[in-house]
């Protein structure tokens, strides 16, 4: 997969050329989306990558999910971050730059910025550009002394950080922030590669504050992914409307239903969209047949033990500095470090 270039256009670049570059990037993103949909729907177990949940409507629905009574991860993680903010601030040290992978609404980061001594820069990396830019505008008002360096990119692909500070010479530590247990949306192999990639992006001497969800009672897990208000169902089904709109398919979202269950063998919640009848979906010259009850697998959300998580992190070149859980023991936040001089 080609690395995503993160360089911001040089100041003074002509608007026309920026528009052209933006259109080209949008066309490439649409072509990739179409290719991913065709590939995923051509597999024996149909599947779609969960990163496509997050268009504007999906991002709003996800924010709603985070406030649902059944969806405990956000509340548990906030509880941990509030209790441990001072320790995280001390770990970052003065003048650090905070790099958030998949920043979304950038809410949790405020707790960290408040606790850090003179944070130099905040670098959110997110695929949902408009949502991220709105969040950054709000943060810039609250933290005028912190350089805001948003990067619109798919953080699951190879990314490079733009230069931070004059000539890229910010001297503080680089601290990665990957909250929300998004690490659980990767397979364990992909999660290990991603953690190694984050280490390369942040460099020697960096730190990583990362949230992950812990294994627990099946009923608690399944309720969190199939809430009574139907918001998670709407979030899952929105993917079909997005595919219709952006790559020209003719899904009938009413012909599918949301399904979420805990797979105890794989230690993961699986989300699927189940066809409620035999049907066919067209996309250009492609044609996808669905049997009644056939599903599209849309997301895995792995639940870890602390030991399993740490084994993965060690394999990726990180060592544990601290490990915190909420009082119920439902969610964990790890502070990890990489060897070497801050560079
Ligand atoms: C973003 N990610 C960590 C969420 C999760 O819990 O796996 C996405 C989500 N899917 C359904 N509800 C929330």
Coordinates of C-alpha atoms and ligand atoms in Angstrom, one line a residue:
X1 CA 0.0 0.0 0.0
X2 CA 1.5 3.4 -1.0
X3 CA 2.3 5.6 2.0
X4 CA -0.1 8.5 2.4
X5 CA 1.8 11.8 2.0
X6 CA 1.0 14.0 5.0
X7 CA 2.9 17.1 3.9
X8 CA 0.6 20.2 4.1
X9 CA 0.7 22.4 1.0
X10 CA 3.4 25.1 1.1
X11 CA 2.1 28.5 2.3
X12 CA 1.1 30.6 -0.6
X13 CA 0.3 27.6 -2.9
X14 CA -2.2 28.7 -5.4
X15 CA -5.8 27.9 -4.5
X16 CA -6.4 26.4 -7.9
X17 CA -3.6 23.9 -7.6
X18 CA -4.7 23.0 -4.1
X19 CA -8.3 22.5 -5.3
X20 CA -6.9 20.2 -8.0
X21 CA -4.8 18.3 -5.5
X22 CA -7.8 18.0 -3.2
X23 CA -10.0 16.7 -6.0
X24 CA -7.3 14.2 -7.0
X25 CA -7.0 12.9 -3.4
X26 CA -10.9 12.7 -3.2
X27 CA -11.0 10.7 -6.5
X28 CA -8.3 8.4 -5.3
X29 CA -10.1 7.8 -2.0
X30 CA -13.4 7.0 -3.8
X31 CA -11.6 4.6 -6.2
X32 CA -10.0 2.9 -3.1
X33 CA -13.4 2.7 -1.4
X34 CA -15.0 1.2 -4.5
X35 CA -12.2 -1.4 -4.8
X36 CA -12.5 -2.3 -1.1
X37 CA -16.3 -2.7 -1.5
X38 CA -16.0 -4.9 -4.6
X39 CA -13.2 -7.0 -3.0
X40 CA -15.1 -7.4 0.3
X41 CA -18.5 -8.3 -1.2
X42 CA -16.8 -10.9 -3.5
X43 CA -15.4 -12.9 -0.6
X44 CA -17.2 -16.1 0.5
X45 CA -17.8 -14.4 3.9
X46 CA -18.8 -10.9 2.6
X47 CA -17.0 -8.2 4.6
X48 CA -16.5 -4.4 4.6
X49 CA -13.6 -2.6 6.4
X50 CA -14.9 -0.7 9.5
X51 CA -12.9 2.4 8.7
X52 CA -15.7 3.3 6.2
X53 CA -18.2 3.7 9.0
X54 CA -16.9 7.2 9.6
X55 CA -18.5 9.6 7.1
X56 CA -20.2 12.7 8.5
X57 CA -23.3 10.8 9.6
X58 CA -21.3 7.8 10.9
X59 CA -19.0 10.1 12.9
X60 CA -22.1 11.7 14.5
X61 CA -23.7 8.3 15.2
X62 CA -20.4 7.1 16.8
X63 CA -20.4 10.2 19.1
X64 CA -23.9 9.2 20.1
X65 CA -22.8 5.6 20.8
X66 CA -20.1 7.0 23.1
X67 CA -22.9 8.6 25.2
X68 CA -25.2 5.5 25.4
X69 CA -25.8 3.9 28.7
X70 CA -24.8 0.5 27.4
X71 CA -21.6 1.6 25.8
X72 CA -19.3 1.5 28.8
X73 CA -15.8 1.9 27.1
X74 CA -15.9 5.7 26.8
X75 CA -17.0 6.3 30.4
X76 CA -14.5 3.8 31.8
X77 CA -11.7 5.2 29.8
X78 CA -12.5 8.8 30.8
X79 CA -12.6 7.7 34.4
X80 CA -9.1 6.3 34.1
X81 CA -7.7 9.3 32.1
X82 CA -9.1 11.7 34.7
X83 CA -7.6 9.8 37.6
X84 CA -4.2 9.4 35.9
X85 CA -3.9 12.7 33.9
X86 CA -1.2 14.0 36.2
X87 CA 0.9 10.8 35.8
X88 CA 0.5 11.0 32.0
X89 CA 1.5 14.7 32.1
X90 CA 4.6 13.8 34.1
X91 CA 5.4 11.0 31.6
X92 CA 5.1 13.4 28.7
X93 CA 7.4 16.0 30.2
X94 CA 7.6 19.7 29.3
X95 CA 7.1 20.8 25.7
X96 CA 5.8 17.5 24.4
X97 CA 3.9 16.9 21.2
X98 CA 0.8 14.9 21.4
X99 CA -0.1 12.7 18.3
X100 CA -3.6 11.2 18.3
X101 CA -4.3 8.3 15.9
X102 CA -8.0 8.4 14.8
X103 CA -8.9 11.5 16.7
X104 CA -12.6 11.8 15.9
X105 CA -14.1 14.5 18.2
X106 CA -10.8 15.1 20.1
X107 CA -12.6 15.2 23.5
X108 CA -10.3 13.0 25.6
X109 CA -7.3 14.8 24.5
X110 CA -8.3 17.8 26.5
X111 CA -7.6 15.9 29.7
X112 CA -4.1 15.2 28.6
X113 CA -3.4 18.7 27.2
X114 CA -4.6 20.2 30.6
X115 CA -2.2 17.9 32.5
X116 CA 0.9 18.4 30.3
X117 CA 3.4 21.2 31.0
X118 CA 3.5 23.6 28.0
X119 CA 2.5 21.1 25.3
X120 CA 4.0 22.2 22.1
X121 CA 1.8 20.7 19.4
X122 CA -1.3 18.6 18.9
X123 CA -1.3 16.4 15.8
X124 CA -4.6 14.6 15.2
X125 CA -4.6 12.1 12.4
X126 CA -8.1 11.2 11.1
X127 CA -9.7 10.0 7.9
X128 CA -12.8 12.1 8.5
X129 CA -11.5 15.5 7.6
X130 CA -14.4 17.9 8.2
X131 CA -15.2 16.3 11.5
X132 CA -11.6 16.6 12.6
X133 CA -11.2 20.1 11.4
X134 CA -14.3 21.2 13.3
X135 CA -12.9 19.5 16.5
X136 CA -9.5 21.2 15.9
X137 CA -11.1 24.6 15.5
X138 CA -12.7 24.2 18.9
X139 CA -9.4 23.0 20.5
X140 CA -7.4 25.9 19.0
X141 CA -9.7 28.4 20.8
X142 CA -9.2 26.6 24.1
X143 CA -5.4 26.0 23.7
X144 CA -4.0 29.1 21.8
X145 CA -0.4 28.3 22.7
X146 CA -0.5 24.8 21.3
X147 CA 0.3 24.4 17.6
X148 CA -2.5 22.5 15.9
X149 CA -1.3 20.3 13.1
X150 CA -4.2 18.2 11.8
X151 CA -3.4 15.4 9.4
X152 CA -6.3 14.1 7.2
X153 CA -5.2 10.5 6.6
X154 CA -6.1 6.9 7.1
X155 CA -4.0 6.2 10.2
X156 CA -4.2 2.5 9.5
X157 CA -2.0 3.0 6.5
X158 CA 1.6 4.2 6.4
X159 CA 1.8 7.8 7.6
X160 CA 4.5 10.3 8.1
X161 CA 4.3 13.1 10.6
X162 CA 4.6 16.6 9.1
X163 CA 7.6 18.7 10.5
X164 CA 6.8 19.9 14.0
X165 CA 8.0 23.3 14.9
X166 CA 10.5 25.5 13.0
X167 CA 12.4 23.2 10.7
X168 CA 10.9 20.2 12.4
X169 CA 12.9 20.9 15.6
X170 CA 10.5 20.6 18.4
X171 CA 12.5 19.2 21.3
X172 CA 10.0 17.7 23.6
X173 CA 8.9 14.1 23.7
X174 CA 6.5 12.7 21.1
X175 CA 3.6 11.1 22.9
X176 CA 1.1 9.0 20.9
X177 CA -2.5 8.8 22.0
X178 CA -4.7 6.0 20.8
X179 CA -7.7 5.9 23.0
X180 CA -11.1 4.1 22.7
X181 CA -9.8 0.6 22.2
X182 CA -9.6 1.2 18.5
X183 CA -6.7 -1.2 18.7
X184 CA -9.4 -3.9 19.2
X185 CA -10.7 -3.2 15.7
X186 CA -7.6 -4.8 14.2
X187 CA -6.8 -8.5 14.1
X188 CA -4.1 -9.3 16.7
X189 CA -1.5 -9.6 13.9
X190 CA -2.5 -6.3 12.3
X191 CA -2.6 -4.7 15.8
X192 CA 1.0 -5.8 16.4
X193 CA 2.1 -4.4 13.1
X194 CA 0.2 -1.2 13.8
X195 CA 1.9 -0.8 17.2
X196 CA 5.3 -1.3 15.5
X197 CA 4.3 1.3 12.9
X198 CA 3.3 3.8 15.5
X199 CA 6.7 3.3 17.1
X200 CA 8.4 4.1 13.8
X201 CA 6.2 7.2 13.3
X202 CA 6.8 8.6 16.8
X203 CA 10.5 7.6 16.9
X204 CA 13.1 6.8 19.6
X205 CA 12.3 7.8 23.1
X206 CA 8.6 8.3 22.4
X207 CA 5.7 7.2 24.6
X208 CA 2.2 5.9 23.8
X209 CA -0.9 6.1 25.9
X210 CA -3.4 3.5 24.6
X211 CA -6.8 2.3 25.7
X212 CA -8.0 -1.3 25.3
X213 CA -11.1 -3.1 26.3
X214 CA -10.9 -6.0 28.7
X215 CA -12.7 -9.4 28.5
X216 CA -15.9 -9.5 30.6
X217 CA -19.4 -10.9 30.9
X218 CA -20.9 -11.7 27.5
X219 CA -24.2 -9.9 28.3
X220 CA -22.4 -6.6 29.1
X221 CA -20.5 -6.9 25.9
X222 CA -23.4 -7.7 23.7
X223 CA -25.6 -4.9 25.1
X224 CA -22.8 -2.4 24.4
X225 CA -22.9 -3.3 20.7
X226 CA -26.7 -3.7 20.3
X227 CA -28.2 -0.9 22.3
X228 CA -31.9 -0.5 23.0
X229 CA -32.2 2.8 21.2
X230 CA -30.9 1.3 18.0
X231 CA -28.0 3.8 17.5
X232 CA -25.4 1.1 16.9
X233 CA -27.8 -0.5 14.4
X234 CA -28.1 2.8 12.6
X235 CA -24.3 3.2 12.7
X236 CA -23.8 -0.2 11.1
X237 CA -26.6 0.3 8.5
X238 CA -25.3 3.8 7.6
X239 CA -22.4 2.0 5.8
X240 CA -24.8 0.8 3.2
X241 CA -26.2 4.3 2.6
X242 CA -22.7 5.6 2.3
X243 CA -21.8 2.9 -0.3
X244 CA -25.0 3.8 -2.3
X245 CA -24.1 7.5 -2.2
X246 CA -20.4 7.5 -2.8
X247 CA -19.8 4.5 -5.1
X248 CA -23.2 4.1 -6.7
X249 CA -24.6 0.8 -5.3
X250 CA -28.3 0.2 -4.9
X251 CA -28.4 -1.4 -1.4
X252 CA -31.9 -1.3 0.3
X253 CA -30.8 -0.6 3.9
X254 CA -34.3 -1.9 4.9
X255 CA -33.3 -5.3 3.5
X256 CA -30.6 -5.7 6.1
X257 CA -30.6 -5.9 9.9
X258 CA -27.8 -5.2 12.5
X259 CA -26.4 -8.2 14.2
X260 CA -23.8 -8.2 17.1
X261 CA -22.5 -11.1 19.1
X262 CA -19.5 -12.2 21.2
X263 CA -17.3 -14.8 19.5
X264 CA -15.8 -16.5 22.5
X265 CA -13.3 -18.5 20.5
X266 CA -11.7 -15.3 19.0
X267 CA -12.4 -13.1 22.1
X268 CA -14.2 -10.5 20.0
X269 CA -17.5 -8.8 19.4
X270 CA -18.5 -9.3 15.7
X271 CA -20.8 -6.9 13.9
X272 CA -22.6 -8.0 10.8
X273 CA -25.4 -6.8 8.5
X274 CA -27.7 -9.7 7.8
X275 CA -29.8 -9.9 4.7
X276 CA -33.5 -10.3 5.7
X277 CA -34.4 -11.8 2.3
X278 CA -32.9 -13.2 -0.8
X279 CA -31.8 -10.2 -2.8
X280 CA -29.2 -8.8 -5.3
X281 CA -27.3 -5.6 -5.1
X282 CA -25.9 -3.8 -8.2
X283 CA -22.9 -1.6 -8.3
X284 CA -22.0 -0.5 -11.8
X285 CA -21.3 -3.7 -13.7
X286 CA -21.0 -5.7 -10.5
X287 CA -23.8 -7.8 -9.1
X288 CA -23.8 -9.2 -5.5
X289 CA -26.3 -11.9 -4.6
X290 CA -27.4 -12.4 -1.0
X291 CA -29.2 -15.4 0.4
X292 CA -31.7 -14.9 3.2
X293 CA -29.7 -14.8 6.5
X294 CA -26.4 -14.2 4.7
X295 CA -24.2 -11.5 6.4
X296 CA -21.7 -8.9 5.6
X297 CA -19.1 -8.9 8.4
X298 CA -18.5 -5.2 9.2
X299 CA -16.4 -5.1 12.4
X300 CA -14.5 -7.0 15.0
X301 CA -13.9 -5.5 18.4
X302 CA -11.3 -7.6 20.3
X303 CA -11.4 -7.8 24.1
X304 CA -8.0 -8.5 25.7
X305 CA -6.4 -9.7 28.9
X306 CA -3.7 -7.3 30.2
X307 CA -1.1 -10.0 29.6
X308 CA -2.2 -10.7 26.0
X309 CA -2.1 -6.9 25.3
X310 CA 1.3 -6.5 26.8
X311 CA 2.7 -9.5 24.8
X312 CA 1.5 -7.8 21.7
X313 CA 3.0 -4.4 22.7
X314 CA 6.4 -6.0 23.6
X315 CA 6.5 -7.8 20.3
X316 CA 6.0 -4.4 18.6
X317 CA 9.0 -2.8 20.5
X318 CA 7.2 -1.1 23.4
X319 CA 7.8 -1.6 27.1
X320 CA 5.3 -1.0 29.8
X321 CA 5.7 2.1 31.9
X322 CA 2.3 2.0 33.6
X323 CA -1.0 0.1 33.4
X324 CA -4.3 1.4 34.8
X325 CA -7.8 0.0 34.9
X326 CA -11.2 1.5 36.0
X327 CA -12.6 0.3 39.4
X328 CA -14.9 -2.3 37.7
X329 CA -11.9 -3.7 35.8
X330 CA -13.7 -3.3 32.5
X331 CA -11.2 -1.2 30.6
X332 CA -7.5 -0.5 30.7
X333 CA -5.1 2.3 29.7
X334 CA -1.4 1.5 29.2
X335 CA 1.5 3.9 29.1
X336 CA 4.2 2.4 26.9
X337 CA 7.7 3.7 26.1
X338 CA 10.3 3.1 23.4
X339 CA 14.0 2.9 24.1
X340 CA 16.3 5.7 22.9
X341 CA 16.9 9.3 23.0
X342 CA 14.0 11.7 22.3
X343 CA 14.7 12.7 18.7
Ligands
LIG1 C1 -14.0 2.7 17.5 N1 -14.2 1.4 18.1 C2 -13.2 1.2 19.2 C3 -15.6 1.0 18.5 C4 -15.6 -0.3 19.2 O1 -16.1 -0.4 20.3 O2 -15.1 -1.3 18.7 C5 -16.5 1.1 17.3 C6 -17.9 0.7 17.7 N2 -18.6 -0.2 17.0 C7 -19.8 -0.3 17.5 N3 -19.8 0.4 18.6 C8 -18.6 1.1 18.7

